[in-house]
Amino acid sequence: FRSTTTWPQWAPVVARCYEHIALVDHALLTILETLDRLGLSENTLVIYSADHGDLLAAQGGGFDKGWLLVEETMRIPLALRGPEVAAGAQNGALVSNLDIVATVRDIVGARASAPTDGQSLMPLAQNPDASGREHLMLESHGHYGQKVIQRMLRFRGWKYVAHLGDRDELYDLAADPYELKNVAEDTDLRDVRREGQSRLLQAMDESDDTAPDALALRAQIETQLGAASEDVTSA
């Protein structure tokens, strides 16, 4: 979509956002300094995160989170501080906010009463070179009166998005971090798209994604994979 809002109209909104970020940073610093002053830092794990990002004029002039599976809304801040966390280290592994619960359980030694999709972040926090998941699936069912069935998969620096009843998306996030060029129809990247489709079906299996709309999307992807195989055979 394309917004009719001009940059002079967006500028104060963006400025307000930066002010809010500065406010949160200051509040977080106050919390950390208080923990230090009370002598609690060596026995406390601090996890700083959020539930979603914000478009903030990106992707054609969007605002808030919406139903788009774009990096601006899907990527969230995530920082850990604690006695077992490598200070100042960064790790680019694929993680989910579902991992926060698994991390807390890991720290306190609690077990889950049933299987979960979350994984403890502590191995990544302790070793910046540690690897995480091979792929990560996110999903959207639409809101604000729009029913949009989507599944997105991140893998090997690529991003594949399947839309029920609409065209696929494929982005090379290393070369195109703002997702400006959809290369799903690029014949030279046919194998990458097929890998994304196959991995997405695997991720749907792993999460028991069997809602009626999910089954319809699965059938759509399987049909595309079958057609792609026929094209390769014909070639």
PDB file of C-alpha atoms in Angstrom:
ATOM      1  CA  PHE A   1       0.000   0.000   0.000  1.00  0.00           C
ATOM      2  CA  ARG A   2       1.009   3.627  -0.338  1.00  0.00           C
ATOM      3  CA  SER A   3       0.198   6.342   2.169  1.00  0.00           C
ATOM      4  CA  THR A   4      -0.678   9.879   1.106  1.00  0.00           C
ATOM      5  CA  THR A   5       0.963  11.268   4.249  1.00  0.00           C
ATOM      6  CA  THR A   6       3.928  13.480   3.374  1.00  0.00           C
ATOM      7  CA  TRP A   7       7.303  13.510   5.120  1.00  0.00           C
ATOM      8  CA  PRO A   8       6.680  16.885   6.815  1.00  0.00           C
ATOM      9  CA  GLN A   9       3.635  15.226   8.391  1.00  0.00           C
ATOM     10  CA  TRP A  10       5.598  12.126   9.358  1.00  0.00           C
ATOM     11  CA  ALA A  11       8.585  14.002  10.825  1.00  0.00           C
ATOM     12  CA  PRO A  12       6.989  14.936  14.190  1.00  0.00           C
ATOM     13  CA  VAL A  13       5.629  11.392  14.563  1.00  0.00           C
ATOM     14  CA  VAL A  14       9.107   9.927  14.044  1.00  0.00           C
ATOM     15  CA  ALA A  15      10.562  12.502  16.451  1.00  0.00           C
ATOM     16  CA  ARG A  16       8.014  11.486  19.107  1.00  0.00           C
ATOM     17  CA  CYS A  17       8.986   7.858  18.624  1.00  0.00           C
ATOM     18  CA  TYR A  18      12.659   8.661  19.183  1.00  0.00           C
ATOM     19  CA  GLU A  19      11.708  10.623  22.300  1.00  0.00           C
ATOM     20  CA  HIS A  20       9.800   7.624  23.633  1.00  0.00           C
ATOM     21  CA  ILE A  21      12.804   5.379  22.948  1.00  0.00           C
ATOM     22  CA  ALA A  22      15.037   7.778  24.885  1.00  0.00           C
ATOM     23  CA  LEU A  23      12.503   7.774  27.744  1.00  0.00           C
ATOM     24  CA  VAL A  24      12.475   3.970  27.900  1.00  0.00           C
ATOM     25  CA  ASP A  25      16.285   3.859  27.744  1.00  0.00           C
ATOM     26  CA  HIS A  26      16.460   6.225  30.713  1.00  0.00           C
ATOM     27  CA  ALA A  27      13.929   4.153  32.676  1.00  0.00           C
ATOM     28  CA  LEU A  28      15.870   0.962  31.938  1.00  0.00           C
ATOM     29  CA  LEU A  29      19.093   2.595  33.119  1.00  0.00           C
ATOM     30  CA  THR A  30      17.352   3.566  36.355  1.00  0.00           C
ATOM     31  CA  ILE A  31      16.307  -0.050  36.922  1.00  0.00           C
ATOM     32  CA  LEU A  32      19.803  -1.409  36.242  1.00  0.00           C
ATOM     33  CA  GLU A  33      21.455   1.185  38.481  1.00  0.00           C
ATOM     34  CA  THR A  34      18.981   0.373  41.255  1.00  0.00           C
ATOM     35  CA  LEU A  35      19.797  -3.331  41.001  1.00  0.00           C
ATOM     36  CA  ASP A  36      23.497  -2.471  41.232  1.00  0.00           C
ATOM     37  CA  ARG A  37      22.957  -0.218  44.240  1.00  0.00           C
ATOM     38  CA  LEU A  38      20.958  -2.881  46.082  1.00  0.00           C
ATOM     39  CA  GLY A  39      23.537  -5.557  45.315  1.00  0.00           C
ATOM     40  CA  LEU A  40      21.055  -7.640  43.329  1.00  0.00           C
ATOM     41  CA  SER A  41      22.680  -7.595  39.888  1.00  0.00           C
ATOM     42  CA  GLU A  42      24.720 -10.767  40.476  1.00  0.00           C
ATOM     43  CA  ASN A  43      21.548 -12.687  41.259  1.00  0.00           C
ATOM     44  CA  THR A  44      19.188 -11.170  38.689  1.00  0.00           C
ATOM     45  CA  LEU A  45      18.565 -11.856  35.011  1.00  0.00           C
ATOM     46  CA  VAL A  46      17.155  -8.817  33.209  1.00  0.00           C
ATOM     47  CA  ILE A  47      15.370  -9.452  29.898  1.00  0.00           C
ATOM     48  CA  TYR A  48      14.477  -6.371  27.867  1.00  0.00           C
ATOM     49  CA  SER A  49      12.148  -6.890  24.908  1.00  0.00           C
ATOM     50  CA  ALA A  50       8.830  -5.885  23.296  1.00  0.00           C
ATOM     51  CA  ASP A  51       5.813  -7.580  21.758  1.00  0.00           C
ATOM     52  CA  HIS A  52       6.213  -6.109  18.253  1.00  0.00           C
ATOM     53  CA  GLY A  53       7.898  -3.392  16.239  1.00  0.00           C
ATOM     54  CA  ASP A  54       6.340  -0.445  14.411  1.00  0.00           C
ATOM     55  CA  LEU A  55       6.171   0.480  10.743  1.00  0.00           C
ATOM     56  CA  LEU A  56       6.656   4.178  11.486  1.00  0.00           C
ATOM     57  CA  ALA A  57       6.306   5.373   7.858  1.00  0.00           C
ATOM     58  CA  ALA A  58       8.073   2.330   6.366  1.00  0.00           C
ATOM     59  CA  GLN A  59       6.671  -0.019   3.715  1.00  0.00           C
ATOM     60  CA  GLY A  60       4.884   2.689   1.784  1.00  0.00           C
ATOM     61  CA  GLY A  61       3.884   4.784   4.773  1.00  0.00           C
ATOM     62  CA  GLY A  62       2.434   2.347   7.279  1.00  0.00           C
ATOM     63  CA  PHE A  63       1.887   2.946  10.971  1.00  0.00           C
ATOM     64  CA  ASP A  64       1.611   0.704  14.028  1.00  0.00           C
ATOM     65  CA  LYS A  65       2.017  -3.056  13.524  1.00  0.00           C
ATOM     66  CA  GLY A  66      -0.754  -4.043  11.105  1.00  0.00           C
ATOM     67  CA  TRP A  67      -0.881  -7.514   9.576  1.00  0.00           C
ATOM     68  CA  LEU A  68       2.241  -7.246   7.432  1.00  0.00           C
ATOM     69  CA  LEU A  69       5.007  -9.763   8.138  1.00  0.00           C
ATOM     70  CA  VAL A  70       7.730  -7.190   7.495  1.00  0.00           C
ATOM     71  CA  GLU A  71      10.988  -6.719   9.369  1.00  0.00           C
ATOM     72  CA  GLU A  72       9.917  -3.395  10.886  1.00  0.00           C
ATOM     73  CA  THR A  73       7.128  -5.090  12.843  1.00  0.00           C
ATOM     74  CA  MET A  74       8.502  -8.620  13.244  1.00  0.00           C
ATOM     75  CA  ARG A  75      11.935  -7.722  14.625  1.00  0.00           C
ATOM     76  CA  ILE A  76      11.864  -6.774  18.293  1.00  0.00           C
ATOM     77  CA  PRO A  77      14.468  -5.508  20.752  1.00  0.00           C
ATOM     78  CA  LEU A  78      15.987  -8.246  22.874  1.00  0.00           C
ATOM     79  CA  ALA A  79      18.764  -7.708  25.401  1.00  0.00           C
ATOM     80  CA  LEU A  80      19.813  -9.762  28.409  1.00  0.00           C
ATOM     81  CA  ARG A  81      21.915  -8.813  31.434  1.00  0.00           C
ATOM     82  CA  GLY A  82      22.859 -11.198  34.160  1.00  0.00           C
ATOM     83  CA  PRO A  83      25.686 -13.055  35.873  1.00  0.00           C
ATOM     84  CA  GLU A  84      25.789 -15.775  33.194  1.00  0.00           C
ATOM     85  CA  VAL A  85      25.448 -13.440  30.195  1.00  0.00           C
ATOM     86  CA  ALA A  86      28.495 -12.484  28.115  1.00  0.00           C
ATOM     87  CA  ALA A  87      28.716  -8.698  28.541  1.00  0.00           C
ATOM     88  CA  GLY A  88      28.585  -6.680  25.319  1.00  0.00           C
ATOM     89  CA  ALA A  89      28.240  -9.755  23.113  1.00  0.00           C
ATOM     90  CA  GLN A  90      25.838  -9.935  20.178  1.00  0.00           C
ATOM     91  CA  ASN A  91      24.338 -12.960  18.461  1.00  0.00           C
ATOM     92  CA  GLY A  92      22.435 -12.910  15.180  1.00  0.00           C
ATOM     93  CA  ALA A  93      20.676 -16.240  15.706  1.00  0.00           C
ATOM     94  CA  LEU A  94      16.966 -16.592  14.960  1.00  0.00           C
ATOM     95  CA  VAL A  95      14.997 -16.232  18.193  1.00  0.00           C
ATOM     96  CA  SER A  96      11.360 -15.769  19.202  1.00  0.00           C
ATOM     97  CA  ASN A  97       9.582 -14.078  22.092  1.00  0.00           C
ATOM     98  CA  LEU A  98       8.382 -17.599  22.915  1.00  0.00           C
ATOM     99  CA  ASP A  99      11.974 -18.208  24.015  1.00  0.00           C
ATOM    100  CA  ILE A 100      11.625 -15.840  26.967  1.00  0.00           C
ATOM    101  CA  VAL A 101       9.469 -18.266  28.958  1.00  0.00           C
ATOM    102  CA  ALA A 102      11.853 -21.112  28.128  1.00  0.00           C
ATOM    103  CA  THR A 103      14.766 -18.957  29.302  1.00  0.00           C
ATOM    104  CA  VAL A 104      13.142 -18.176  32.645  1.00  0.00           C
ATOM    105  CA  ARG A 105      12.381 -21.866  33.164  1.00  0.00           C
ATOM    106  CA  ASP A 106      16.003 -22.696  32.362  1.00  0.00           C
ATOM    107  CA  ILE A 107      17.329 -20.158  34.867  1.00  0.00           C
ATOM    108  CA  VAL A 108      15.111 -21.311  37.756  1.00  0.00           C
ATOM    109  CA  GLY A 109      15.343 -25.001  36.904  1.00  0.00           C
ATOM    110  CA  ALA A 110      11.647 -25.513  36.167  1.00  0.00           C
ATOM    111  CA  ARG A 111      10.267 -27.980  33.656  1.00  0.00           C
ATOM    112  CA  ALA A 112       7.445 -27.373  31.198  1.00  0.00           C
ATOM    113  CA  SER A 113       4.287 -29.372  31.835  1.00  0.00           C
ATOM    114  CA  ALA A 114       3.833 -29.856  28.078  1.00  0.00           C
ATOM    115  CA  PRO A 115       5.972 -29.496  24.929  1.00  0.00           C
ATOM    116  CA  THR A 116       6.555 -25.879  23.865  1.00  0.00           C
ATOM    117  CA  ASP A 117       8.047 -24.118  20.836  1.00  0.00           C
ATOM    118  CA  GLY A 118      10.319 -21.902  22.926  1.00  0.00           C
ATOM    119  CA  GLN A 119      14.045 -22.517  23.413  1.00  0.00           C
ATOM    120  CA  SER A 120      16.256 -21.152  26.175  1.00  0.00           C
ATOM    121  CA  LEU A 121      18.291 -18.114  25.145  1.00  0.00           C
ATOM    122  CA  MET A 122      21.055 -18.867  27.646  1.00  0.00           C
ATOM    123  CA  PRO A 123      23.303 -20.859  25.258  1.00  0.00           C
ATOM    124  CA  LEU A 124      23.236 -17.865  22.888  1.00  0.00           C
ATOM    125  CA  ALA A 125      23.708 -15.363  25.707  1.00  0.00           C
ATOM    126  CA  GLN A 126      26.713 -17.238  27.063  1.00  0.00           C
ATOM    127  CA  ASN A 127      28.389 -17.846  23.703  1.00  0.00           C
ATOM    128  CA  PRO A 128      28.161 -15.191  20.943  1.00  0.00           C
ATOM    129  CA  ASP A 129      29.289 -17.778  18.381  1.00  0.00           C
ATOM    130  CA  ALA A 130      26.593 -20.306  19.261  1.00  0.00           C
ATOM    131  CA  SER A 131      24.120 -21.150  16.517  1.00  0.00           C
ATOM    132  CA  GLY A 132      20.376 -21.281  17.038  1.00  0.00           C
ATOM    133  CA  ARG A 133      17.485 -22.437  14.912  1.00  0.00           C
ATOM    134  CA  GLU A 134      17.929 -23.266  11.236  1.00  0.00           C
ATOM    135  CA  HIS A 135      14.626 -21.551  10.478  1.00  0.00           C
ATOM    136  CA  LEU A 136      11.863 -19.624  12.214  1.00  0.00           C
ATOM    137  CA  MET A 137       8.193 -19.335  11.227  1.00  0.00           C
ATOM    138  CA  LEU A 138       5.865 -16.445  11.985  1.00  0.00           C
ATOM    139  CA  GLU A 139       2.202 -16.189  11.079  1.00  0.00           C
ATOM    140  CA  SER A 140      -0.530 -13.636  10.544  1.00  0.00           C
ATOM    141  CA  HIS A 141      -4.288 -14.074  10.389  1.00  0.00           C
ATOM    142  CA  GLY A 142      -5.110 -10.447   9.670  1.00  0.00           C
ATOM    143  CA  HIS A 143      -6.978  -7.956  11.801  1.00  0.00           C
ATOM    144  CA  TYR A 144      -8.653  -4.564  11.551  1.00  0.00           C
ATOM    145  CA  GLY A 145     -11.430  -6.283   9.603  1.00  0.00           C
ATOM    146  CA  GLN A 146      -9.039  -7.881   7.089  1.00  0.00           C
ATOM    147  CA  LYS A 147      -8.616 -11.635   6.874  1.00  0.00           C
ATOM    148  CA  VAL A 148      -5.095 -12.167   5.587  1.00  0.00           C
ATOM    149  CA  ILE A 149      -3.650 -15.656   5.996  1.00  0.00           C
ATOM    150  CA  GLN A 150       0.141 -15.595   5.876  1.00  0.00           C
ATOM    151  CA  ARG A 151       3.083 -17.679   6.981  1.00  0.00           C
ATOM    152  CA  MET A 152       6.626 -16.321   6.918  1.00  0.00           C
ATOM    153  CA  LEU A 153       9.877 -18.242   7.190  1.00  0.00           C
ATOM    154  CA  ARG A 154      13.339 -16.861   7.948  1.00  0.00           C
ATOM    155  CA  PHE A 155      16.222 -19.115   6.875  1.00  0.00           C
ATOM    156  CA  ARG A 156      19.867 -18.654   5.842  1.00  0.00           C
ATOM    157  CA  GLY A 157      19.473 -14.884   5.500  1.00  0.00           C
ATOM    158  CA  TRP A 158      16.408 -15.289   3.285  1.00  0.00           C
ATOM    159  CA  LYS A 159      12.783 -14.504   3.973  1.00  0.00           C
ATOM    160  CA  TYR A 160       9.937 -16.395   2.298  1.00  0.00           C
ATOM    161  CA  VAL A 161       6.302 -15.332   2.729  1.00  0.00           C
ATOM    162  CA  ALA A 162       3.302 -17.382   1.591  1.00  0.00           C
ATOM    163  CA  HIS A 163      -0.102 -15.697   1.214  1.00  0.00           C
ATOM    164  CA  LEU A 164      -3.296 -17.710   0.905  1.00  0.00           C
ATOM    165  CA  GLY A 165      -4.785 -16.833  -2.484  1.00  0.00           C
ATOM    166  CA  ASP A 166      -2.038 -14.366  -3.392  1.00  0.00           C
ATOM    167  CA  ARG A 167       1.518 -14.318  -4.730  1.00  0.00           C
ATOM    168  CA  ASP A 168       4.576 -15.380  -2.774  1.00  0.00           C
ATOM    169  CA  GLU A 169       7.346 -13.107  -1.540  1.00  0.00           C
ATOM    170  CA  LEU A 170      11.063 -13.844  -1.300  1.00  0.00           C
ATOM    171  CA  TYR A 171      13.731 -11.438  -0.079  1.00  0.00           C
ATOM    172  CA  ASP A 172      17.497 -11.604   0.287  1.00  0.00           C
ATOM    173  CA  LEU A 173      17.712  -9.703   3.563  1.00  0.00           C
ATOM    174  CA  ALA A 174      21.484  -9.279   3.360  1.00  0.00           C
ATOM    175  CA  ALA A 175      21.249  -7.457   0.027  1.00  0.00           C
ATOM    176  CA  ASP A 176      17.753  -6.010   0.523  1.00  0.00           C
ATOM    177  CA  PRO A 177      17.143  -5.399   4.264  1.00  0.00           C
ATOM    178  CA  TYR A 178      14.161  -3.109   3.591  1.00  0.00           C
ATOM    179  CA  GLU A 179      12.394  -5.707   1.421  1.00  0.00           C
ATOM    180  CA  LEU A 180      12.102  -3.495  -1.631  1.00  0.00           C
ATOM    181  CA  LYS A 181      12.639  -6.192  -4.288  1.00  0.00           C
ATOM    182  CA  ASN A 182      10.503  -9.327  -4.293  1.00  0.00           C
ATOM    183  CA  VAL A 183      12.578 -11.996  -6.077  1.00  0.00           C
ATOM    184  CA  ALA A 184      10.085 -14.867  -5.734  1.00  0.00           C
ATOM    185  CA  GLU A 185       9.643 -15.047  -9.522  1.00  0.00           C
ATOM    186  CA  ASP A 186      13.375 -14.865 -10.288  1.00  0.00           C
ATOM    187  CA  THR A 187      14.145 -18.112 -12.142  1.00  0.00           C
ATOM    188  CA  ASP A 188      17.768 -18.012 -10.969  1.00  0.00           C
ATOM    189  CA  LEU A 189      16.487 -18.251  -7.381  1.00  0.00           C
ATOM    190  CA  ARG A 190      14.023 -21.073  -8.006  1.00  0.00           C
ATOM    191  CA  ASP A 191      15.902 -23.433  -5.681  1.00  0.00           C
ATOM    192  CA  VAL A 192      15.932 -20.860  -2.865  1.00  0.00           C
ATOM    193  CA  ARG A 193      12.178 -20.402  -3.171  1.00  0.00           C
ATOM    194  CA  ARG A 194      11.635 -24.155  -3.143  1.00  0.00           C
ATOM    195  CA  GLU A 195      13.824 -24.446  -0.059  1.00  0.00           C
ATOM    196  CA  GLY A 196      11.751 -21.758   1.640  1.00  0.00           C
ATOM    197  CA  GLN A 197       8.532 -23.559   0.745  1.00  0.00           C
ATOM    198  CA  SER A 198       9.830 -26.937   1.937  1.00  0.00           C
ATOM    199  CA  ARG A 199      11.183 -25.496   5.174  1.00  0.00           C
ATOM    200  CA  LEU A 200       7.897 -23.671   5.784  1.00  0.00           C
ATOM    201  CA  LEU A 201       5.932 -26.904   5.443  1.00  0.00           C
ATOM    202  CA  GLN A 202       8.381 -28.480   7.900  1.00  0.00           C
ATOM    203  CA  ALA A 203       7.889 -25.603  10.350  1.00  0.00           C
ATOM    204  CA  MET A 204       4.104 -25.931  10.050  1.00  0.00           C
ATOM    205  CA  ASP A 205       4.460 -29.616  10.929  1.00  0.00           C
ATOM    206  CA  GLU A 206       6.710 -28.811  13.885  1.00  0.00           C
ATOM    207  CA  SER A 207       4.147 -26.393  15.343  1.00  0.00           C
ATOM    208  CA  ASP A 208       1.107 -28.568  14.532  1.00  0.00           C
ATOM    209  CA  ASP A 209      -0.243 -25.768  12.328  1.00  0.00           C
ATOM    210  CA  THR A 210      -3.439 -27.521  11.223  1.00  0.00           C
ATOM    211  CA  ALA A 211      -6.159 -24.858  11.383  1.00  0.00           C
ATOM    212  CA  PRO A 212      -8.487 -24.911   8.335  1.00  0.00           C
ATOM    213  CA  ASP A 213      -6.873 -21.830   6.780  1.00  0.00           C
ATOM    214  CA  ALA A 214      -3.429 -23.293   7.424  1.00  0.00           C
ATOM    215  CA  LEU A 215      -4.405 -26.507   5.658  1.00  0.00           C
ATOM    216  CA  ALA A 216      -5.600 -24.470   2.670  1.00  0.00           C
ATOM    217  CA  LEU A 217      -2.296 -22.586   2.583  1.00  0.00           C
ATOM    218  CA  ARG A 218      -0.387 -25.855   2.870  1.00  0.00           C
ATOM    219  CA  ALA A 219      -2.273 -27.250  -0.127  1.00  0.00           C
ATOM    220  CA  GLN A 220      -1.431 -24.106  -2.102  1.00  0.00           C
ATOM    221  CA  ILE A 221       2.291 -24.448  -1.308  1.00  0.00           C
ATOM    222  CA  GLU A 222       2.324 -28.159  -2.113  1.00  0.00           C
ATOM    223  CA  THR A 223       0.665 -27.433  -5.471  1.00  0.00           C
ATOM    224  CA  GLN A 224       3.325 -24.818  -6.246  1.00  0.00           C
ATOM    225  CA  LEU A 225       6.101 -27.228  -5.300  1.00  0.00           C
ATOM    226  CA  GLY A 226       4.602 -29.877  -7.565  1.00  0.00           C
ATOM    227  CA  ALA A 227       4.353 -27.443 -10.470  1.00  0.00           C
ATOM    228  CA  ALA A 228       7.941 -26.305  -9.907  1.00  0.00           C
ATOM    229  CA  SER A 229       9.128 -29.919  -9.998  1.00  0.00           C
ATOM    230  CA  GLU A 230       7.357 -30.434 -13.314  1.00  0.00           C
ATOM    231  CA  ASP A 231       9.034 -27.304 -14.713  1.00  0.00           C
ATOM    232  CA  VAL A 232      12.466 -28.586 -13.703  1.00  0.00           C
ATOM    233  CA  THR A 233      11.763 -31.999 -15.242  1.00  0.00           C
ATOM    234  CA  SER A 234      10.561 -30.410 -18.480  1.00  0.00           C
ATOM    235  CA  ALA A 235      13.641 -28.196 -18.677  1.00  0.00           C
TER     236      ALA A 235
END
